[in-house]
Amino acid sequence: MEPVLVSLEAGVQRITLNRPEKLNAFNPGVHKGLADAMTRAESDGAIRCLLITGAGRGFCAGQDLGERDMKAAAIDLGSGLDTWYNPLVKRMRALPKPIVCAVNGVAAGAGANFALACDIVLAARSASFIQAFVKIGLVPDCGGSYFLPRLAGMQRAMALAMTGDRLSAEDAERWGIVWKTVDDDKLMAETTKLATGLAAGPTRSLGLIKNLLYSSSNNTLAAQLDLERDTQREIGKGEDYREGVAAFLENRRPEFKGR
Ligand code: LHQ
């Protein structure tokens, strides 16, 4: 069984974590599948949006805890982060295309933070988020210590990380950790609709919106205003802007080409 399923339809590259018997825990096969999917997303112009989800009842239970030799004399968890997790998160954030996530069930440890690395997160009503690291004597990784305080605020981030308590999808929505909670049986249809709409959108604008918003965390207002000006100047030279204005004036739907 392939640990990651990848397909392309209507400009949406769907990436499904596919180890349902282990709640899609990360192992080398999953990491390799994700890295390959990212490489394709970075180079293939036909891909205009990514949709990430999990097979079965879970989204992702984080690192596979059964695959490490705990009797080894030296354990270097940093090397796994250097080789797999950190490049993945950086590539997701740098990809100039939207990444939508459908959290279909429990998201724990690195699995929770992998979801938060996506640009827009929808969650099934029955899904939940667990910063499970502390339960096994670790600390949040896969970007969690960066994303959580920014999304939920320091107090909520601290309590989630220190207790490892389960957060329901509805609370995650209330706290701004996910965009929307939807009924379980509507999750895939809703997420696919969103992703398909984004894939038909002005892809360069979407990529630059992503860059603008993520840059804002580290910018002053003055620097951000400059970045907005430079970005608008650049995107204003594109075909999609002309098409968008023409469609508005002609009272029709725009046909964006992603250029
Ligand atoms: C699993 C896992 C799993 C293997 C469920 N591994 N089998 C760490 C180290 C190194 C470098 C980089 O970074 C990291 C980051 C991390 O991600 S650390 C955090 C790792 N994840 C966890 O600690 C979560 C462990 N899992 C759980 O606490 C529970 O399974 C949750 C709360 C996610 C779900 O609970 P249940 O719904 O009750 O399901 P379950 O526990 O019965 O799990 C179903 C199966 O999946 C079961 O296998 P089995 O053969 O007994 O049916 C589990 O053993 C397996 N599984 N998580 N991480």
mmCIF file of N, CA, C and O in Angstrom, residues 2-75:
data_model
loop_
_atom_site.group_PDB
_atom_site.id
_atom_site.type_symbol
_atom_site.label_atom_id
_atom_site.label_comp_id
_atom_site.label_asym_id
_atom_site.label_seq_id
_atom_site.Cartn_x
_atom_site.Cartn_y
_atom_site.Cartn_z
ATOM 1 N N GLU A 2 0.620 2.171 -0.910
ATOM 2 C CA GLU A 2 1.400 3.417 -0.953
ATOM 3 C C GLU A 2 1.143 4.230 0.311
ATOM 4 O O GLU A 2 -0.016 4.471 0.670
ATOM 5 N N PRO A 3 2.193 4.711 0.999
ATOM 6 C CA PRO A 3 1.975 5.479 2.235
ATOM 7 C C PRO A 3 1.392 6.872 2.003
ATOM 8 O O PRO A 3 0.842 7.481 2.920
ATOM 9 N N VAL A 4 1.523 7.363 0.765
ATOM 10 C CA VAL A 4 0.915 8.651 0.419
ATOM 11 C C VAL A 4 0.284 8.504 -0.966
ATOM 12 O O VAL A 4 0.950 8.052 -1.897
ATOM 13 N N LEU A 5 -0.994 8.854 -1.090
ATOM 14 C CA LEU A 5 -1.665 8.797 -2.385
ATOM 15 C C LEU A 5 -1.707 10.203 -2.969
ATOM 16 O O LEU A 5 -2.022 11.158 -2.247
ATOM 17 N N VAL A 6 -1.380 10.302 -4.241
ATOM 18 C CA VAL A 6 -1.355 11.618 -4.883
ATOM 19 C C VAL A 6 -2.150 11.550 -6.183
ATOM 20 O O VAL A 6 -1.978 10.616 -6.966
ATOM 21 N N SER A 7 -3.046 12.521 -6.390
ATOM 22 C CA SER A 7 -3.787 12.571 -7.653
ATOM 23 C C SER A 7 -3.967 14.033 -8.046
ATOM 24 O O SER A 7 -3.773 14.933 -7.218
ATOM 25 N N LEU A 8 -4.310 14.235 -9.302
ATOM 26 C CA LEU A 8 -4.500 15.613 -9.786
ATOM 27 C C LEU A 8 -5.821 15.705 -10.534
ATOM 28 O O LEU A 8 -6.067 14.936 -11.457
ATOM 29 N N GLU A 9 -6.677 16.621 -10.100
ATOM 30 C CA GLU A 9 -7.953 16.822 -10.786
ATOM 31 C C GLU A 9 -8.346 18.290 -10.707
ATOM 32 O O GLU A 9 -8.323 18.884 -9.621
ATOM 33 N N ALA A 10 -8.702 18.845 -11.841
ATOM 34 C CA ALA A 10 -9.145 20.241 -11.936
ATOM 35 C C ALA A 10 -8.171 21.202 -11.243
ATOM 36 O O ALA A 10 -8.581 22.120 -10.535
ATOM 37 N N GLY A 11 -6.880 20.950 -11.448
ATOM 38 C CA GLY A 11 -5.850 21.832 -10.895
ATOM 39 C C GLY A 11 -5.537 21.600 -9.427
ATOM 40 O O GLY A 11 -4.687 22.270 -8.851
ATOM 41 N N VAL A 12 -6.220 20.635 -8.809
ATOM 42 C CA VAL A 12 -5.999 20.358 -7.377
ATOM 43 C C VAL A 12 -5.172 19.074 -7.225
ATOM 44 O O VAL A 12 -5.588 18.008 -7.683
ATOM 45 N N GLN A 13 -4.028 19.218 -6.603
ATOM 46 C CA GLN A 13 -3.229 18.028 -6.280
ATOM 47 C C GLN A 13 -3.677 17.541 -4.900
ATOM 48 O O GLN A 13 -3.474 18.214 -3.894
ATOM 49 N N ARG A 14 -4.324 16.374 -4.908
ATOM 50 C CA ARG A 14 -4.812 15.826 -3.643
ATOM 51 C C ARG A 14 -3.746 14.894 -3.069
ATOM 52 O O ARG A 14 -3.248 13.991 -3.751
ATOM 53 N N ILE A 15 -3.399 15.115 -1.809
ATOM 54 C CA ILE A 15 -2.361 14.321 -1.150
ATOM 55 C C ILE A 15 -3.007 13.657 0.063
ATOM 56 O O ILE A 15 -3.463 14.346 0.983
ATOM 57 N N THR A 16 -3.077 12.336 0.047
ATOM 58 C CA THR A 16 -3.741 11.619 1.141
ATOM 59 C C THR A 16 -2.725 10.779 1.901
ATOM 60 O O THR A 16 -2.093 9.879 1.335
ATOM 61 N N LEU A 17 -2.554 11.091 3.187
ATOM 62 C CA LEU A 17 -1.700 10.247 4.033
ATOM 63 C C LEU A 17 -2.400 8.893 4.135
ATOM 64 O O LEU A 17 -3.595 8.830 4.431
ATOM 65 N N ASN A 18 -1.668 7.818 3.916
ATOM 66 C CA ASN A 18 -2.354 6.550 3.713
ATOM 67 C C ASN A 18 -1.758 5.394 4.527
ATOM 68 O O ASN A 18 -1.333 4.388 3.966
ATOM 69 N N ARG A 19 -1.725 5.591 5.849
ATOM 70 C CA ARG A 19 -1.377 4.472 6.743
ATOM 71 C C ARG A 19 -2.500 4.400 7.796
ATOM 72 O O ARG A 19 -2.261 4.636 8.994
ATOM 73 N N PRO A 20 -3.724 4.152 7.345
ATOM 74 C CA PRO A 20 -4.867 4.289 8.264
ATOM 75 C C PRO A 20 -4.756 3.421 9.504
ATOM 76 O O PRO A 20 -5.247 3.817 10.570
ATOM 77 N N GLU A 21 -4.092 2.263 9.408
ATOM 78 C CA GLU A 21 -4.009 1.369 10.580
ATOM 79 C C GLU A 21 -3.135 1.967 11.675
ATOM 80 O O GLU A 21 -3.217 1.567 12.831
ATOM 81 N N LYS A 22 -2.297 2.940 11.329
ATOM 82 C CA LYS A 22 -1.457 3.649 12.314
ATOM 83 C C LYS A 22 -1.883 5.109 12.410
ATOM 84 O O LYS A 22 -1.072 5.992 12.754
ATOM 85 N N LEU A 23 -3.120 5.381 12.103
ATOM 86 C CA LEU A 23 -3.633 6.766 12.093
ATOM 87 C C LEU A 23 -2.699 7.690 11.307
ATOM 88 O O LEU A 23 -2.453 8.825 11.684
ATOM 89 N N ASN A 24 -2.159 7.128 10.211
ATOM 90 C CA ASN A 24 -1.324 7.885 9.263
ATOM 91 C C ASN A 24 -0.078 8.508 9.911
ATOM 92 O O ASN A 24 0.349 9.609 9.516
ATOM 93 N N ALA A 25 0.486 7.796 10.894
ATOM 94 C CA ALA A 25 1.715 8.301 11.537
ATOM 95 C C ALA A 25 2.829 8.418 10.491
ATOM 96 O O ALA A 25 2.913 7.632 9.549
ATOM 97 N N PHE A 26 3.682 9.419 10.711
ATOM 98 C CA PHE A 26 4.807 9.646 9.796
ATOM 99 C C PHE A 26 5.841 8.544 9.930
ATOM 100 O O PHE A 26 6.303 8.241 11.045
ATOM 101 N N ASN A 27 6.243 7.972 8.811
ATOM 102 C CA ASN A 27 7.420 7.104 8.768
ATOM 103 C C ASN A 27 8.199 7.507 7.516
ATOM 104 O O ASN A 27 7.783 8.420 6.797
ATOM 105 N N PRO A 28 9.330 6.862 7.230
ATOM 106 C CA PRO A 28 10.114 7.315 6.066
ATOM 107 C C PRO A 28 9.308 7.291 4.763
ATOM 108 O O PRO A 28 9.477 8.164 3.911
ATOM 109 N N GLY A 29 8.423 6.295 4.604
ATOM 110 C CA GLY A 29 7.607 6.232 3.383
ATOM 111 C C GLY A 29 6.693 7.435 3.239
ATOM 112 O O GLY A 29 6.532 7.990 2.154
ATOM 113 N N VAL A 30 6.091 7.846 4.351
ATOM 114 C CA VAL A 30 5.210 9.025 4.316
ATOM 115 C C VAL A 30 6.038 10.274 3.981
ATOM 116 O O VAL A 30 5.657 11.088 3.128
ATOM 117 N N HIS A 31 7.182 10.401 4.647
ATOM 118 C CA HIS A 31 8.024 11.580 4.395
ATOM 119 C C HIS A 31 8.459 11.647 2.935
ATOM 120 O O HIS A 31 8.416 12.709 2.299
ATOM 121 N N LYS A 32 8.857 10.493 2.407
ATOM 122 C CA LYS A 32 9.322 10.459 1.007
ATOM 123 C C LYS A 32 8.156 10.825 0.076
ATOM 124 O O LYS A 32 8.321 11.615 -0.867
ATOM 125 N N GLY A 33 6.977 10.270 0.345
ATOM 126 C CA GLY A 33 5.805 10.567 -0.487
ATOM 127 C C GLY A 33 5.454 12.045 -0.461
ATOM 128 O O GLY A 33 5.115 12.636 -1.489
ATOM 129 N N LEU A 34 5.545 12.650 0.722
ATOM 130 C CA LEU A 34 5.236 14.079 0.833
ATOM 131 C C LEU A 34 6.281 14.923 0.108
ATOM 132 O O LEU A 34 5.949 15.889 -0.585
ATOM 133 N N ALA A 35 7.548 14.534 0.263
ATOM 134 C CA ALA A 35 8.620 15.299 -0.399
ATOM 135 C C ALA A 35 8.445 15.218 -1.918
ATOM 136 O O ALA A 35 8.588 16.230 -2.627
ATOM 137 N N ASP A 36 8.111 14.042 -2.433
ATOM 138 C CA ASP A 36 7.912 13.894 -3.889
ATOM 139 C C ASP A 36 6.720 14.736 -4.353
ATOM 140 O O ASP A 36 6.769 15.368 -5.410
ATOM 141 N N ALA A 37 5.650 14.719 -3.564
ATOM 142 C CA ALA A 37 4.461 15.504 -3.945
ATOM 143 C C ALA A 37 4.800 16.994 -3.956
ATOM 144 O O ALA A 37 4.345 17.747 -4.830
ATOM 145 N N MET A 38 5.596 17.428 -3.000
ATOM 146 C CA MET A 38 5.989 18.842 -2.962
ATOM 147 C C MET A 38 6.845 19.192 -4.177
ATOM 148 O O MET A 38 6.687 20.261 -4.776
ATOM 149 N N THR A 39 7.754 18.294 -4.543
ATOM 150 C CA THR A 39 8.617 18.559 -5.703
ATOM 151 C C THR A 39 7.749 18.758 -6.942
ATOM 152 O O THR A 39 7.967 19.674 -7.741
ATOM 153 N N ARG A 40 6.738 17.908 -7.092
ATOM 154 C CA ARG A 40 5.862 18.032 -8.260
ATOM 155 C C ARG A 40 5.054 19.333 -8.189
ATOM 156 O O ARG A 40 4.922 20.044 -9.184
ATOM 157 N N ALA A 41 4.554 19.636 -6.997
ATOM 158 C CA ALA A 41 3.751 20.862 -6.848
ATOM 159 C C ALA A 41 4.578 22.108 -7.174
ATOM 160 O O ALA A 41 4.066 23.089 -7.709
ATOM 161 N N GLU A 42 5.862 22.053 -6.840
ATOM 162 C CA GLU A 42 6.733 23.210 -7.082
ATOM 163 C C GLU A 42 7.013 23.419 -8.572
ATOM 164 O O GLU A 42 7.256 24.534 -9.016
ATOM 165 N N SER A 43 6.981 22.311 -9.342
ATOM 166 C CA SER A 43 7.443 22.433 -10.733
ATOM 167 C C SER A 43 6.323 22.329 -11.769
ATOM 168 O O SER A 43 6.520 22.710 -12.916
ATOM 169 N N ASP A 44 5.160 21.821 -11.403
ATOM 170 C CA ASP A 44 4.108 21.552 -12.378
ATOM 171 C C ASP A 44 3.075 22.682 -12.385
ATOM 172 O O ASP A 44 2.313 22.858 -11.425
ATOM 173 N N GLY A 45 3.047 23.426 -13.491
ATOM 174 C CA GLY A 45 2.129 24.565 -13.596
ATOM 175 C C GLY A 45 0.667 24.155 -13.612
ATOM 176 O O GLY A 45 -0.222 24.979 -13.362
ATOM 177 N N ALA A 46 0.397 22.881 -13.903
ATOM 178 C CA ALA A 46 -1.002 22.415 -13.915
ATOM 179 C C ALA A 46 -1.547 22.283 -12.498
ATOM 180 O O ALA A 46 -2.762 22.223 -12.302
ATOM 181 N N ILE A 47 -0.656 22.236 -11.518
ATOM 182 C CA ILE A 47 -1.093 22.160 -10.114
ATOM 183 C C ILE A 47 -1.250 23.588 -9.592
ATOM 184 O O ILE A 47 -0.284 24.342 -9.521
ATOM 185 N N ARG A 48 -2.475 23.940 -9.211
ATOM 186 C CA ARG A 48 -2.723 25.326 -8.770
ATOM 187 C C ARG A 48 -3.240 25.394 -7.341
ATOM 188 O O ARG A 48 -3.472 26.476 -6.804
ATOM 189 N N CYS A 49 -3.426 24.230 -6.726
ATOM 190 C CA CYS A 49 -3.812 24.196 -5.314
ATOM 191 C C CYS A 49 -3.503 22.794 -4.786
ATOM 192 O O CYS A 49 -3.548 21.820 -5.550
ATOM 193 N N LEU A 50 -3.172 22.687 -3.502
ATOM 194 C CA LEU A 50 -2.947 21.373 -2.880
ATOM 195 C C LEU A 50 -4.052 21.130 -1.860
ATOM 196 O O LEU A 50 -4.504 22.070 -1.194
ATOM 197 N N LEU A 51 -4.462 19.878 -1.770
ATOM 198 C CA LEU A 51 -5.450 19.490 -0.750
ATOM 199 C C LEU A 51 -4.845 18.314 0.016
ATOM 200 O O LEU A 51 -4.547 17.269 -0.578
ATOM 201 N N ILE A 52 -4.654 18.489 1.307
ATOM 202 C CA ILE A 52 -4.025 17.434 2.110
ATOM 203 C C ILE A 52 -5.056 16.857 3.074
ATOM 204 O O ILE A 52 -5.786 17.602 3.745
ATOM 205 N N THR A 53 -5.118 15.525 3.131
ATOM 206 C CA THR A 53 -6.027 14.878 4.069
ATOM 207 C C THR A 53 -5.454 13.523 4.494
ATOM 208 O O THR A 53 -4.345 13.176 4.115
ATOM 209 N N GLY A 54 -6.221 12.807 5.311
ATOM 210 C CA GLY A 54 -5.759 11.505 5.777
ATOM 211 C C GLY A 54 -6.773 10.416 5.455
ATOM 212 O O GLY A 54 -7.981 10.683 5.423
ATOM 213 N N ALA A 55 -6.291 9.204 5.229
ATOM 214 C CA ALA A 55 -7.196 8.080 4.968
ATOM 215 C C ALA A 55 -7.666 7.486 6.294
ATOM 216 O O ALA A 55 -6.923 7.487 7.278
ATOM 217 N N GLY A 56 -8.895 6.997 6.310
ATOM 218 C CA GLY A 56 -9.398 6.321 7.508
ATOM 219 C C GLY A 56 -9.907 7.290 8.557
ATOM 220 O O GLY A 56 -10.305 8.406 8.252
ATOM 221 N N ARG A 57 -9.865 6.865 9.815
ATOM 222 C CA ARG A 57 -10.523 7.662 10.871
ATOM 223 C C ARG A 57 -9.628 8.734 11.479
ATOM 224 O O ARG A 57 -10.093 9.565 12.261
ATOM 225 N N GLY A 58 -8.335 8.719 11.148
ATOM 226 C CA GLY A 58 -7.445 9.734 11.713
ATOM 227 C C GLY A 58 -6.855 10.617 10.622
ATOM 228 O O GLY A 58 -6.840 10.242 9.447
ATOM 229 N N PHE A 59 -6.385 11.800 11.035
ATOM 230 C CA PHE A 59 -5.652 12.631 10.070
ATOM 231 C C PHE A 59 -4.181 12.228 10.093
ATOM 232 O O PHE A 59 -3.646 11.734 9.107
ATOM 233 N N CYS A 60 -3.540 12.388 11.255
ATOM 234 C CA CYS A 60 -2.137 11.982 11.378
ATOM 235 C C CYS A 60 -1.763 11.990 12.868
ATOM 236 O O CYS A 60 -1.969 12.996 13.544
ATOM 237 N N ALA A 61 -1.194 10.865 13.338
ATOM 238 C CA ALA A 61 -0.854 10.735 14.765
ATOM 239 C C ALA A 61 0.585 11.127 15.058
ATOM 240 O O ALA A 61 1.145 10.739 16.086
ATOM 241 N N GLY A 62 1.195 11.913 14.149
ATOM 242 C CA GLY A 62 2.569 12.365 14.400
ATOM 243 C C GLY A 62 3.583 11.301 14.037
ATOM 244 O O GLY A 62 3.284 10.358 13.289
ATOM 245 N N GLN A 63 4.752 11.437 14.586
ATOM 246 C CA GLN A 63 5.839 10.492 14.303
ATOM 247 C C GLN A 63 5.436 9.077 14.695
ATOM 248 O O GLN A 63 4.820 8.882 15.753
ATOM 249 N N ASP A 64 5.763 8.107 13.846
ATOM 250 C CA ASP A 64 5.507 6.703 14.202
ATOM 251 C C ASP A 64 6.421 6.320 15.364
ATOM 252 O O ASP A 64 7.645 6.275 15.221
ATOM 253 N N LEU A 65 5.795 6.072 16.503
ATOM 254 C CA LEU A 65 6.576 5.809 17.720
ATOM 255 C C LEU A 65 7.071 4.375 17.770
ATOM 256 O O LEU A 65 7.891 4.032 18.631
ATOM 257 N N GLY A 66 6.588 3.537 16.861
ATOM 258 C CA GLY A 66 6.998 2.127 16.877
ATOM 259 C C GLY A 66 8.235 1.866 16.047
ATOM 260 O O GLY A 66 8.809 0.775 16.102
ATOM 261 N N GLU A 67 8.670 2.833 15.274
ATOM 262 C CA GLU A 67 9.730 2.546 14.297
ATOM 263 C C GLU A 67 11.124 2.920 14.786
ATOM 264 O O GLU A 67 12.107 2.650 14.109
ATOM 265 N N ARG A 68 11.208 3.554 15.951
ATOM 266 C CA ARG A 68 12.532 3.976 16.420
ATOM 267 C C ARG A 68 13.106 2.948 17.397
ATOM 268 O O ARG A 68 12.367 2.406 18.228
ATOM 269 N N ASP A 69 14.399 2.703 17.303
ATOM 270 C CA ASP A 69 15.060 1.774 18.224
ATOM 271 C C ASP A 69 15.385 2.538 19.511
ATOM 272 O O ASP A 69 16.376 3.258 19.601
ATOM 273 N N MET A 70 14.506 2.347 20.524
ATOM 274 C CA MET A 70 14.674 3.113 21.754
ATOM 275 C C MET A 70 15.836 2.584 22.606
ATOM 276 O O MET A 70 16.199 3.192 23.609
ATOM 277 N N LYS A 71 16.392 1.438 22.189
ATOM 278 C CA LYS A 71 17.521 0.900 22.959
ATOM 279 C C LYS A 71 18.856 1.417 22.420
ATOM 280 O O LYS A 71 19.908 1.157 23.001
ATOM 281 N N ALA A 72 18.801 2.126 21.316
ATOM 282 C CA ALA A 72 20.045 2.628 20.724
ATOM 283 C C ALA A 72 20.774 3.512 21.740
ATOM 284 O O ALA A 72 20.139 4.222 22.522
ATOM 285 N N ALA A 73 22.103 3.462 21.707
ATOM 286 C CA ALA A 73 22.898 4.206 22.686
ATOM 287 C C ALA A 73 22.648 5.704 22.555
ATOM 288 O O ALA A 73 22.471 6.402 23.543
ATOM 289 N N ALA A 74 22.617 6.190 21.321
ATOM 290 C CA ALA A 74 22.406 7.630 21.124
ATOM 291 C C ALA A 74 21.182 7.822 20.240
ATOM 292 O O ALA A 74 21.059 7.183 19.202
ATOM 293 N N ILE A 75 20.282 8.672 20.695
ATOM 294 C CA ILE A 75 19.103 8.984 19.892
ATOM 295 C C ILE A 75 19.199 10.451 19.508
ATOM 296 O O ILE A 75 19.284 11.322 20.373
#
